[in-house]
mmCIF file of C-alpha atoms in Angstrom:
data_model
loop_
_atom_site.group_PDB
_atom_site.id
_atom_site.type_symbol
_atom_site.label_atom_id
_atom_site.label_comp_id
_atom_site.label_asym_id
_atom_site.label_seq_id
_atom_site.Cartn_x
_atom_site.Cartn_y
_atom_site.Cartn_z
ATOM 1 C CA MET A 3 -0.917 0.572 -1.765
ATOM 2 C CA ASP A 4 -3.215 3.391 -2.879
ATOM 3 C CA LEU A 5 -6.745 2.445 -3.888
ATOM 4 C CA PHE A 6 -8.790 4.103 -6.599
ATOM 5 C CA GLU A 7 -11.764 6.156 -5.465
ATOM 6 C CA HIS A 8 -14.245 3.511 -6.585
ATOM 7 C CA GLN A 9 -12.363 0.908 -4.527
ATOM 8 C CA ALA A 10 -12.349 3.190 -1.482
ATOM 9 C CA ARG A 11 -16.104 3.771 -1.748
ATOM 10 C CA GLU A 12 -16.577 -0.007 -2.004
ATOM 11 C CA LEU A 13 -14.904 -0.329 1.391
ATOM 12 C CA PHE A 14 -16.968 2.534 2.765
ATOM 13 C CA GLU A 15 -20.193 0.808 1.723
ATOM 14 C CA GLU A 16 -19.073 -2.460 3.315
ATOM 15 C CA HIS A 17 -18.503 -0.627 6.596
ATOM 16 C CA GLY A 18 -21.855 1.157 6.583
ATOM 17 C CA ILE A 19 -20.721 4.575 5.333
ATOM 18 C CA SER A 20 -23.284 5.999 2.923
ATOM 19 C CA VAL A 21 -22.128 6.835 -0.623
ATOM 20 C CA PRO A 22 -24.051 7.929 -3.737
ATOM 21 C CA ARG A 23 -25.001 5.198 -6.179
ATOM 22 C CA ALA A 24 -22.280 4.862 -8.854
ATOM 23 C CA GLU A 25 -20.755 2.565 -11.478
ATOM 24 C CA VAL A 26 -17.334 2.337 -13.162
ATOM 25 C CA THR A 27 -16.429 1.875 -16.819
ATOM 26 C CA ASP A 28 -13.626 2.271 -19.340
ATOM 27 C CA SER A 29 -16.054 2.670 -22.265
ATOM 28 C CA PRO A 30 -17.798 5.896 -23.384
ATOM 29 C CA GLU A 31 -20.642 3.824 -24.837
ATOM 30 C CA GLU A 32 -21.167 2.021 -21.560
ATOM 31 C CA ALA A 33 -21.058 5.401 -19.774
ATOM 32 C CA ARG A 34 -24.214 6.321 -21.686
ATOM 33 C CA GLU A 35 -25.977 3.177 -20.430
ATOM 34 C CA ILE A 36 -24.780 3.713 -16.861
ATOM 35 C CA ALA A 37 -26.114 7.276 -16.918
ATOM 36 C CA ARG A 38 -29.459 5.953 -18.115
ATOM 37 C CA ARG A 39 -29.550 3.442 -15.237
ATOM 38 C CA LEU A 40 -28.640 6.155 -12.733
ATOM 39 C CA GLY A 41 -31.402 8.473 -13.847
ATOM 40 C CA GLY A 42 -29.786 10.489 -16.649
ATOM 41 C CA ARG A 43 -27.902 13.315 -14.922
ATOM 42 C CA VAL A 44 -24.536 12.133 -13.552
ATOM 43 C CA VAL A 45 -21.139 13.260 -12.315
ATOM 44 C CA VAL A 46 -18.296 11.782 -14.388
ATOM 45 C CA LYS A 47 -15.132 11.318 -12.293
ATOM 46 C CA ALA A 48 -11.684 10.302 -13.525
ATOM 47 C CA GLN A 49 -10.247 7.334 -11.639
ATOM 48 C CA VAL A 50 -6.571 8.048 -10.941
ATOM 49 C CA ARG A 51 -4.415 7.648 -7.859
ATOM 50 C CA THR A 52 -3.790 11.341 -7.298
ATOM 51 C CA GLY A 53 -5.541 14.404 -5.937
ATOM 52 C CA GLY A 54 -6.560 17.589 -7.712
ATOM 53 C CA ARG A 55 -8.820 15.876 -10.248
ATOM 54 C CA GLY A 56 -11.512 18.539 -10.011
ATOM 55 C CA LYS A 57 -9.190 21.444 -10.751
ATOM 56 C CA ALA A 58 -7.594 19.436 -13.582
ATOM 57 C CA GLY A 59 -10.953 18.903 -15.293
ATOM 58 C CA GLY A 60 -11.293 15.273 -14.261
ATOM 59 C CA VAL A 61 -14.649 15.748 -12.518
ATOM 60 C CA ARG A 62 -17.519 16.949 -14.711
ATOM 61 C CA LEU A 63 -21.304 17.078 -14.639
ATOM 62 C CA ALA A 64 -23.220 15.496 -17.525
ATOM 63 C CA ALA A 65 -26.853 16.510 -18.011
ATOM 64 C CA ASP A 66 -28.081 13.336 -19.733
ATOM 65 C CA PRO A 67 -26.880 9.958 -21.136
ATOM 66 C CA PRO A 68 -25.571 11.360 -24.461
ATOM 67 C CA ALA A 69 -23.650 14.036 -22.555
ATOM 68 C CA ALA A 70 -22.299 11.340 -20.236
ATOM 69 C CA GLU A 71 -20.913 9.443 -23.237
ATOM 70 C CA LEU A 72 -19.308 12.577 -24.648
ATOM 71 C CA THR A 73 -17.874 13.570 -21.263
ATOM 72 C CA ALA A 74 -16.478 10.094 -20.631
ATOM 73 C CA ARG A 75 -14.847 10.192 -24.062
ATOM 74 C CA GLN A 76 -13.188 13.499 -23.140
ATOM 75 C CA VAL A 77 -12.012 12.389 -19.689
ATOM 76 C CA LEU A 78 -10.739 8.919 -20.611
ATOM 77 C CA GLY A 79 -7.107 9.221 -21.668
ATOM 78 C CA MET A 80 -6.576 12.565 -19.895
ATOM 79 C CA ASP A 81 -3.257 13.158 -18.195
ATOM 80 C CA ILE A 82 -3.731 14.284 -14.585
ATOM 81 C CA LYS A 83 -0.436 14.996 -12.837
ATOM 82 C CA GLY A 84 1.289 12.277 -14.836
ATOM 83 C CA HIS A 85 -1.536 9.749 -14.373
ATOM 84 C CA THR A 86 -3.448 8.595 -17.464
ATOM 85 C CA VAL A 87 -7.185 8.137 -16.920
ATOM 86 C CA GLY A 88 -8.135 4.551 -17.778
ATOM 87 C CA LYS A 89 -11.543 4.407 -16.097
ATOM 88 C CA VAL A 90 -14.282 6.802 -15.069
ATOM 89 C CA MET A 91 -16.862 6.522 -12.318
ATOM 90 C CA LEU A 92 -20.361 7.847 -12.944
ATOM 91 C CA ALA A 93 -22.307 8.824 -9.834
ATOM 92 C CA ARG A 94 -25.683 10.313 -9.080
ATOM 93 C CA PRO A 95 -25.368 14.040 -8.267
ATOM 94 C CA VAL A 96 -26.175 15.170 -4.746
ATOM 95 C CA ASP A 97 -27.949 18.289 -3.496
ATOM 96 C CA ILE A 98 -25.226 19.521 -1.095
ATOM 97 C CA ASP A 99 -25.992 21.630 1.963
ATOM 98 C CA ALA A 100 -22.489 21.575 3.536
ATOM 99 C CA GLU A 101 -19.047 20.026 2.839
ATOM 100 C CA PHE A 102 -16.630 18.649 5.451
ATOM 101 C CA TYR A 103 -13.222 16.967 5.541
ATOM 102 C CA VAL A 104 -12.416 13.949 7.747
ATOM 103 C CA GLY A 105 -9.499 11.541 7.784
ATOM 104 C CA TYR A 106 -7.083 9.401 9.768
ATOM 105 C CA VAL A 107 -3.374 9.053 9.002
ATOM 106 C CA LEU A 108 -0.566 7.064 10.607
ATOM 107 C CA ASP A 109 1.939 9.233 12.485
ATOM 108 C CA ARG A 110 4.986 6.975 12.501
ATOM 109 C CA ALA A 111 7.177 9.216 14.624
ATOM 110 C CA ALA A 112 4.584 9.453 17.398
ATOM 111 C CA GLY A 113 3.583 5.781 17.207
ATOM 112 C CA ARG A 114 -0.102 6.605 16.880
ATOM 113 C CA PHE A 115 -2.695 7.864 14.418
ATOM 114 C CA LEU A 116 -3.777 11.420 13.761
ATOM 115 C CA ALA A 117 -7.395 12.426 13.223
ATOM 116 C CA ILE A 118 -7.738 15.414 10.882
ATOM 117 C CA ALA A 119 -11.079 17.124 10.358
ATOM 118 C CA SER A 120 -12.516 20.411 9.167
ATOM 119 C CA ALA A 121 -15.947 21.939 8.728
ATOM 120 C CA GLU A 122 -14.685 23.455 5.453
ATOM 121 C CA GLY A 123 -14.049 20.518 3.123
ATOM 122 C CA GLY A 124 -13.998 20.390 -0.674
ATOM 123 C CA MET A 125 -11.494 21.315 -3.385
ATOM 124 C CA ASP A 126 -10.022 24.221 -1.422
ATOM 125 C CA ILE A 127 -9.160 22.291 1.748
ATOM 126 C CA GLU A 128 -5.414 22.761 1.098
ATOM 127 C CA GLU A 129 -5.898 26.533 0.924
ATOM 128 C CA VAL A 130 -7.950 26.458 4.120
ATOM 129 C CA ALA A 131 -5.204 24.506 5.901
ATOM 130 C CA ALA A 132 -2.556 26.938 4.645
ATOM 131 C CA THR A 133 -4.296 30.236 5.293
ATOM 132 C CA ARG A 134 -6.367 29.342 8.352
ATOM 133 C CA PRO A 135 -4.767 26.347 10.086
ATOM 134 C CA ASP A 136 -7.059 26.835 13.079
ATOM 135 C CA ALA A 137 -9.942 25.708 10.822
ATOM 136 C CA VAL A 138 -8.410 22.224 10.635
ATOM 137 C CA ALA A 139 -8.509 20.140 13.821
ATOM 138 C CA ARG A 140 -5.726 17.613 14.446
ATOM 139 C CA LEU A 141 -6.238 15.187 17.327
ATOM 140 C CA PRO A 142 -4.101 12.159 18.271
ATOM 141 C CA VAL A 143 -5.683 8.714 18.315
ATOM 142 C CA ASP A 144 -4.247 5.963 20.506
ATOM 143 C CA PRO A 145 -4.311 2.750 18.403
ATOM 144 C CA ALA A 146 -5.099 0.708 21.502
ATOM 145 C CA GLU A 147 -8.181 2.793 22.305
ATOM 146 C CA GLY A 148 -9.299 3.614 18.763
ATOM 147 C CA VAL A 149 -12.149 5.940 17.889
ATOM 148 C CA THR A 150 -15.091 5.279 20.167
ATOM 149 C CA PRO A 151 -18.335 7.244 19.828
ATOM 150 C CA ALA A 152 -17.093 9.475 22.644
ATOM 151 C CA ARG A 153 -13.749 10.114 20.923
ATOM 152 C CA ALA A 154 -15.528 10.698 17.604
ATOM 153 C CA ALA A 155 -17.733 13.288 19.302
ATOM 154 C CA GLU A 156 -14.576 15.057 20.550
ATOM 155 C CA ILE A 157 -13.129 15.083 17.015
ATOM 156 C CA ALA A 158 -16.377 16.411 15.566
ATOM 157 C CA GLY A 159 -16.626 19.064 18.261
ATOM 158 C CA ALA A 160 -13.041 20.226 17.776
ATOM 159 C CA ALA A 161 -13.581 20.569 14.020
ATOM 160 C CA GLY A 162 -17.034 22.114 14.205
ATOM 161 C CA LEU A 163 -18.696 19.167 12.487
ATOM 162 C CA PRO A 164 -22.404 18.445 13.056
ATOM 163 C CA PRO A 165 -23.311 15.624 15.478
ATOM 164 C CA GLN A 166 -24.584 13.490 12.562
ATOM 165 C CA THR A 167 -20.949 12.924 11.479
ATOM 166 C CA VAL A 168 -20.001 11.054 14.659
ATOM 167 C CA ASP A 169 -21.232 7.703 13.337
ATOM 168 C CA THR A 170 -19.246 8.185 10.117
ATOM 169 C CA LEU A 171 -16.084 8.998 12.096
ATOM 170 C CA VAL A 172 -16.456 5.752 14.045
ATOM 171 C CA ARG A 173 -17.109 3.714 10.901
ATOM 172 C CA LEU A 174 -14.200 5.336 9.063
ATOM 173 C CA TRP A 175 -11.913 4.222 11.878
ATOM 174 C CA GLY A 176 -13.307 0.723 11.340
ATOM 175 C CA VAL A 177 -12.218 0.919 7.701
ATOM 176 C CA LEU A 178 -8.692 1.856 8.762
ATOM 177 C CA VAL A 179 -8.360 -0.935 11.326
ATOM 178 C CA ARG A 180 -10.084 -3.799 9.529
ATOM 179 C CA GLU A 181 -8.619 -3.067 6.110
ATOM 180 C CA ASP A 182 -5.004 -2.543 7.294
ATOM 181 C CA ALA A 183 -4.932 1.091 6.141
ATOM 182 C CA VAL A 184 -2.397 3.770 7.053
ATOM 183 C CA LEU A 185 -4.554 6.549 5.579
ATOM 184 C CA VAL A 186 -8.294 6.966 5.099
ATOM 185 C CA GLU A 187 -9.923 10.256 4.192
ATOM 186 C CA VAL A 188 -13.211 11.591 2.884
ATOM 187 C CA ASN A 189 -13.208 14.910 1.054
ATOM 188 C CA PRO A 190 -15.859 15.979 0.874
ATOM 189 C CA LEU A 191 -18.071 14.347 3.438
ATOM 190 C CA VAL A 192 -21.344 16.160 2.802
ATOM 191 C CA ARG A 193 -24.656 16.862 4.452
ATOM 192 C CA THR A 194 -27.372 16.854 1.817
ATOM 193 C CA ALA A 195 -30.344 19.202 1.728
ATOM 194 C CA GLN A 196 -32.342 16.287 3.161
ATOM 195 C CA GLY A 197 -29.935 15.967 6.119
ATOM 196 C CA GLN A 198 -28.192 12.769 4.982
ATOM 197 C CA ILE A 199 -24.433 12.343 5.544
ATOM 198 C CA LEU A 200 -22.688 11.001 2.411
ATOM 199 C CA ALA A 201 -19.069 10.309 1.437
ATOM 200 C CA LEU A 202 -18.694 11.890 -2.018
ATOM 201 C CA ASP A 203 -15.029 11.035 -2.441
ATOM 202 C CA GLY A 204 -12.562 8.781 -0.675
ATOM 203 C CA LYS A 205 -8.875 8.022 -0.438
ATOM 204 C CA VAL A 206 -7.499 4.865 1.172
ATOM 205 C CA THR A 207 -3.856 3.799 1.422
ATOM 206 C CA LEU A 208 -3.271 0.244 2.634
ATOM 207 C CA ASP A 209 -0.217 -0.921 4.568
ATOM 208 C CA ASP A 210 2.113 -2.779 2.185
ATOM 209 C CA ASN A 211 3.136 -5.039 5.066
ATOM 210 C CA ALA A 212 -0.426 -6.365 5.193
ATOM 211 C CA ARG A 213 -0.654 -7.101 1.485
ATOM 212 C CA PHE A 214 -0.909 -10.836 2.187
ATOM 213 C CA ARG A 215 -4.204 -10.126 4.003
ATOM 214 C CA GLN A 216 -5.563 -7.807 1.314
ATOM 215 C CA THR A 217 -5.345 -10.059 -1.729
ATOM 216 C CA ARG A 218 -8.668 -8.801 -3.112
ATOM 217 C CA TRP A 219 -6.780 -5.821 -4.521
ATOM 218 C CA GLY A 220 -4.090 -7.930 -6.169
ATOM 219 C CA ASP A 221 -0.754 -9.049 -4.793
ATOM 220 C CA ARG A 222 1.308 -6.379 -6.520
ATOM 221 C CA GLU A 223 1.179 -2.606 -6.399
ATOM 222 C CA PRO A 224 0.883 -1.029 -9.879
ATOM 223 C CA ALA A 225 4.025 0.871 -10.779
ATOM 224 C CA PRO A 226 3.618 4.619 -10.148
ATOM 225 C CA GLU A 227 3.165 6.601 -13.348
ATOM 226 C CA ASP A 228 5.112 9.623 -12.086
ATOM 227 C CA PRO A 229 8.848 8.890 -12.588
ATOM 228 C CA LEU A 230 9.819 10.481 -9.265
ATOM 229 C CA GLU A 231 7.190 8.448 -7.404
ATOM 230 C CA ALA A 232 8.456 5.343 -9.208
ATOM 231 C CA ALA A 233 12.052 6.123 -8.194
ATOM 232 C CA ALA A 234 10.943 6.690 -4.588
ATOM 233 C CA ALA A 235 8.904 3.457 -4.558
ATOM 234 C CA ALA A 236 11.937 1.529 -5.787
ATOM 235 C CA ARG A 237 13.776 2.792 -2.709
ATOM 236 C CA GLY A 238 10.875 1.990 -0.371
ATOM 237 C CA LEU A 239 10.116 5.650 0.325
ATOM 238 C CA ASN A 240 6.717 7.082 1.277
ATOM 239 C CA TYR A 241 6.729 9.881 -1.322
ATOM 240 C CA VAL A 242 3.953 11.806 -3.081
ATOM 241 C CA LYS A 243 4.676 14.351 -5.815
ATOM 242 C CA LEU A 244 2.952 17.724 -5.396
ATOM 243 C CA ASP A 245 2.889 20.896 -7.503
ATOM 244 C CA GLY A 246 5.135 23.271 -5.576
ATOM 245 C CA GLU A 247 8.720 24.449 -5.409
ATOM 246 C CA VAL A 248 9.859 23.607 -1.837
ATOM 247 C CA GLY A 249 10.937 20.002 -1.338
ATOM 248 C CA ILE A 250 9.835 18.566 2.013
ATOM 249 C CA ILE A 251 11.430 15.761 4.035
ATOM 250 C CA GLY A 252 10.363 14.846 7.558
ATOM 251 C CA ASN A 253 10.020 11.890 9.909
ATOM 252 C CA GLY A 254 6.428 11.046 10.740
ATOM 253 C CA ALA A 255 3.270 11.775 8.770
ATOM 254 C CA GLY A 256 1.984 14.269 11.334
ATOM 255 C CA LEU A 257 5.208 16.277 11.283
ATOM 256 C CA VAL A 258 5.382 16.228 7.482
ATOM 257 C CA MET A 259 1.776 17.364 7.129
ATOM 258 C CA SER A 260 2.368 20.176 9.620
ATOM 259 C CA THR A 261 5.476 21.160 7.664
ATOM 260 C CA LEU A 262 3.450 21.340 4.447
ATOM 261 C CA ASP A 263 0.999 23.672 6.177
ATOM 262 C CA VAL A 264 3.728 25.916 7.608
ATOM 263 C CA VAL A 265 5.509 26.213 4.247
ATOM 264 C CA ALA A 266 2.216 27.117 2.562
ATOM 265 C CA GLY A 267 1.603 29.674 5.297
ATOM 266 C CA CYS A 268 4.916 31.298 4.341
ATOM 267 C CA GLY A 269 3.632 31.864 0.812
ATOM 268 C CA ALA A 270 5.355 28.921 -0.886
ATOM 269 C CA ARG A 271 4.020 25.629 -2.270
ATOM 270 C CA PRO A 272 5.296 22.237 -1.133
ATOM 271 C CA ALA A 273 6.762 20.148 -3.970
ATOM 272 C CA ASN A 274 6.205 16.792 -2.315
ATOM 273 C CA PHE A 275 5.266 14.764 0.746
ATOM 274 C CA LEU A 276 8.150 12.580 1.943
ATOM 275 C CA ASP A 277 8.016 10.760 5.276
ATOM 276 C CA ILE A 278 11.264 8.921 6.038
ATOM 277 C CA GLY A 279 9.594 7.195 9.008
ATOM 278 C CA GLY A 280 10.337 6.819 12.665
ATOM 279 C CA GLY A 281 13.346 4.517 12.324
ATOM 280 C CA ALA A 282 14.977 5.813 9.176
ATOM 281 C CA SER A 283 18.653 5.113 8.559
ATOM 282 C CA ALA A 284 21.247 7.381 7.036
ATOM 283 C CA ARG A 285 20.787 5.485 3.767
ATOM 284 C CA ILE A 286 17.055 6.262 3.712
ATOM 285 C CA MET A 287 17.792 9.925 4.347
ATOM 286 C CA ALA A 288 20.277 9.974 1.481
ATOM 287 C CA ASP A 289 17.814 8.209 -0.838
ATOM 288 C CA GLY A 290 15.093 10.698 0.085
ATOM 289 C CA LEU A 291 17.250 13.699 -0.666
ATOM 290 C CA SER A 292 18.315 12.143 -3.950
ATOM 291 C CA VAL A 293 14.683 11.806 -5.078
ATOM 292 C CA VAL A 294 13.602 15.267 -3.904
ATOM 293 C CA LEU A 295 16.614 16.975 -5.470
ATOM 294 C CA SER A 296 15.874 15.190 -8.760
ATOM 295 C CA ASP A 297 12.638 17.155 -9.134
ATOM 296 C CA PRO A 298 13.322 20.017 -11.578
ATOM 297 C CA ALA A 299 10.497 22.058 -10.007
ATOM 298 C CA VAL A 300 12.233 22.141 -6.612
ATOM 299 C CA ARG A 301 13.933 25.444 -5.801
ATOM 300 C CA SER A 302 14.839 24.695 -2.183
ATOM 301 C CA VAL A 303 14.559 21.768 0.220
ATOM 302 C CA LEU A 304 13.392 21.781 3.830
ATOM 303 C CA VAL A 305 14.498 18.869 6.019
ATOM 304 C CA ASN A 306 12.463 18.949 9.240
ATOM 305 C CA VAL A 307 13.329 16.184 11.690
ATOM 306 C CA PHE A 308 12.418 15.640 15.307
ATOM 307 C CA GLY A 309 14.773 13.000 16.628
ATOM 308 C CA GLY A 310 13.152 10.075 18.385
ATOM 309 C CA ILE A 311 13.796 6.594 17.074
ATOM 310 C CA THR A 312 15.488 8.377 14.191
ATOM 311 C CA ALA A 313 18.435 10.095 15.878
ATOM 312 C CA CYS A 314 19.414 13.458 14.445
ATOM 313 C CA ASP A 315 23.049 12.451 13.988
ATOM 314 C CA ALA A 316 21.930 9.585 11.699
ATOM 315 C CA VAL A 317 19.875 12.086 9.707
ATOM 316 C CA ALA A 318 22.868 14.406 9.463
ATOM 317 C CA ASP A 319 25.043 11.511 8.278
ATOM 318 C CA GLY A 320 22.457 10.800 5.599
ATOM 319 C CA ILE A 321 22.467 14.415 4.474
ATOM 320 C CA VAL A 322 26.270 14.375 4.223
ATOM 321 C CA GLN A 323 26.133 11.145 2.193
ATOM 322 C CA ALA A 324 23.618 12.706 -0.163
ATOM 323 C CA LEU A 325 25.696 15.862 -0.557
ATOM 324 C CA ASP A 326 28.680 13.749 -1.591
ATOM 325 C CA SER A 327 26.745 11.562 -4.034
ATOM 326 C CA VAL A 328 24.071 13.876 -5.473
ATOM 327 C CA ARG A 329 26.075 17.118 -5.668
ATOM 328 C CA PRO A 330 23.067 19.418 -5.258
ATOM 329 C CA THR A 331 22.669 22.794 -6.901
ATOM 330 C CA LYS A 332 19.682 23.782 -4.757
ATOM 331 C CA PRO A 333 19.825 25.117 -1.177
ATOM 332 C CA LEU A 334 18.891 22.909 1.783
ATOM 333 C CA VAL A 335 17.415 24.254 4.994
ATOM 334 C CA VAL A 336 17.769 21.792 7.862
ATOM 335 C CA ARG A 337 15.959 21.868 11.189
ATOM 336 C CA LEU A 338 17.066 19.196 13.674
ATOM 337 C CA ASP A 339 15.569 18.829 17.133
ATOM 338 C CA GLY A 340 15.269 16.049 19.695
ATOM 339 C CA ASN A 341 17.460 12.968 20.098
ATOM 340 C CA ASN A 342 21.156 13.745 19.368
ATOM 341 C CA ALA A 343 20.260 17.093 17.794
ATOM 342 C CA ALA A 344 23.452 18.791 18.979
ATOM 343 C CA ARG A 345 25.589 16.037 17.472
ATOM 344 C CA GLY A 346 23.622 16.197 14.227
ATOM 345 C CA ARG A 347 24.090 19.944 13.954
ATOM 346 C CA ALA A 348 27.800 19.546 14.634
ATOM 347 C CA ILE A 349 28.116 16.990 11.822
ATOM 348 C CA LEU A 350 26.572 19.445 9.371
ATOM 349 C CA ASP A 351 28.714 22.293 10.714
ATOM 350 C CA GLU A 352 31.831 20.168 10.176
ATOM 351 C CA ARG A 353 30.798 19.419 6.600
ATOM 352 C CA ALA A 354 30.207 23.167 6.042
ATOM 353 C CA HIS A 355 28.524 22.721 2.686
ATOM 354 C CA PRO A 356 27.782 26.130 1.129
ATOM 355 C CA LEU A 357 24.231 25.125 0.155
ATOM 356 C CA VAL A 358 23.213 23.879 3.616
ATOM 357 C CA GLN A 359 21.706 26.237 6.180
ATOM 358 C CA GLN A 360 20.551 25.258 9.664
ATOM 359 C CA VAL A 361 17.593 26.881 11.436
ATOM 360 C CA THR A 362 16.516 25.777 14.910
ATOM 361 C CA THR A 363 12.742 26.351 14.697
ATOM 362 C CA MET A 364 10.187 24.884 12.282
ATOM 363 C CA ASP A 365 8.604 28.256 11.520
ATOM 364 C CA GLY A 366 11.976 29.856 10.900
ATOM 365 C CA ALA A 367 13.160 26.977 8.723
ATOM 366 C CA ALA A 368 9.972 27.045 6.632
ATOM 367 C CA ARG A 369 10.246 30.796 6.173
ATOM 368 C CA ARG A 370 13.884 30.501 5.088
ATOM 369 C CA ALA A 371 13.117 27.689 2.617
ATOM 370 C CA ALA A 372 10.251 29.731 1.152
ATOM 371 C CA ASP A 373 12.464 32.817 0.805
ATOM 372 C CA LEU A 374 15.164 30.798 -0.949
ATOM 373 C CA ALA A 375 12.621 29.316 -3.352
ATOM 374 C CA HIS A 376 11.224 32.753 -4.161
ATOM 375 C CA ALA A 377 14.730 34.141 -4.686
ATOM 376 C CA ALA A 378 15.541 31.298 -7.096
ATOM 377 C CA ASP A 379 12.395 32.003 -9.111
ATOM 378 C CA ALA A 380 13.193 35.697 -9.255
ATOM 379 C CA ALA A 381 16.772 35.113 -10.403
#
């Protein structure tokens, strides 16, 4: 269950993470009054469950209350990646000295969490991760040990974050644990000109299995507005639509995120995030391919699986099922490694589908998928 930004910042405040003063409304007239209460000059932010709001025009600065009303009127009703803006949040602007990125995400395949942090946060964090992956630190977190001040200091040090962020890293882990989250991130976490550490934006995804403990957010997840995300949700898939041309399927959030980075590093854009999980069946694999191949923007698909709980032969069976039911017209690049990888590769070799290619390394598979996508665009 994805929370809106204003809901995420509510959790941050409850856990002692500093955020700018802000209020939420669905009325342009009320936006004027909120701006007046906040001091006049405000940032107007669209409230939708998707990223890229800033580049889409969903985050704007208003100089005074009348401008806040006009800006809210313009932003309300906008379509941002298939999401209609129904509410806006107005926040006090901040004098920013530096922007950072921090987050924790569940890595299902590894059975642990992954801390991700960078000293170069903000709207271009995806470009930073793609072009300079060494600027983004990724450190495992043992759920049993959690993020202690000492571990938080290691994360901050690895990412080049200032020591003042250590307390926020500890508190952000508290949000994840106490609120049953599988993802928490702050982008940007900023240091103000006065030296204060503030969370300017937040994303929180709660574990659906813990919904009975998180009734404050409602007992039902709103239906996704994007039709592909809705189709994936109906199948129980952890899928997020992106703006690229290479479909991505992997097992484990850490592996999928690394795959996104490698594909971007090959000059292509990922079309989605799809994690089939650590214990995915052949049916889940087939469902995932069906959703990804349904995206008209997809030019090629990269299936990157490291067999653990999910054995590679089960993944291969799922791919064969999908090939028989979906009848794809787009090429698939498959990289299988780990548990039963040889058997999985043999299953795909036996099927000998003309659109399926196997590559043994992640870098090589990503490069091949990117080349195929570029060739399709050029055709």
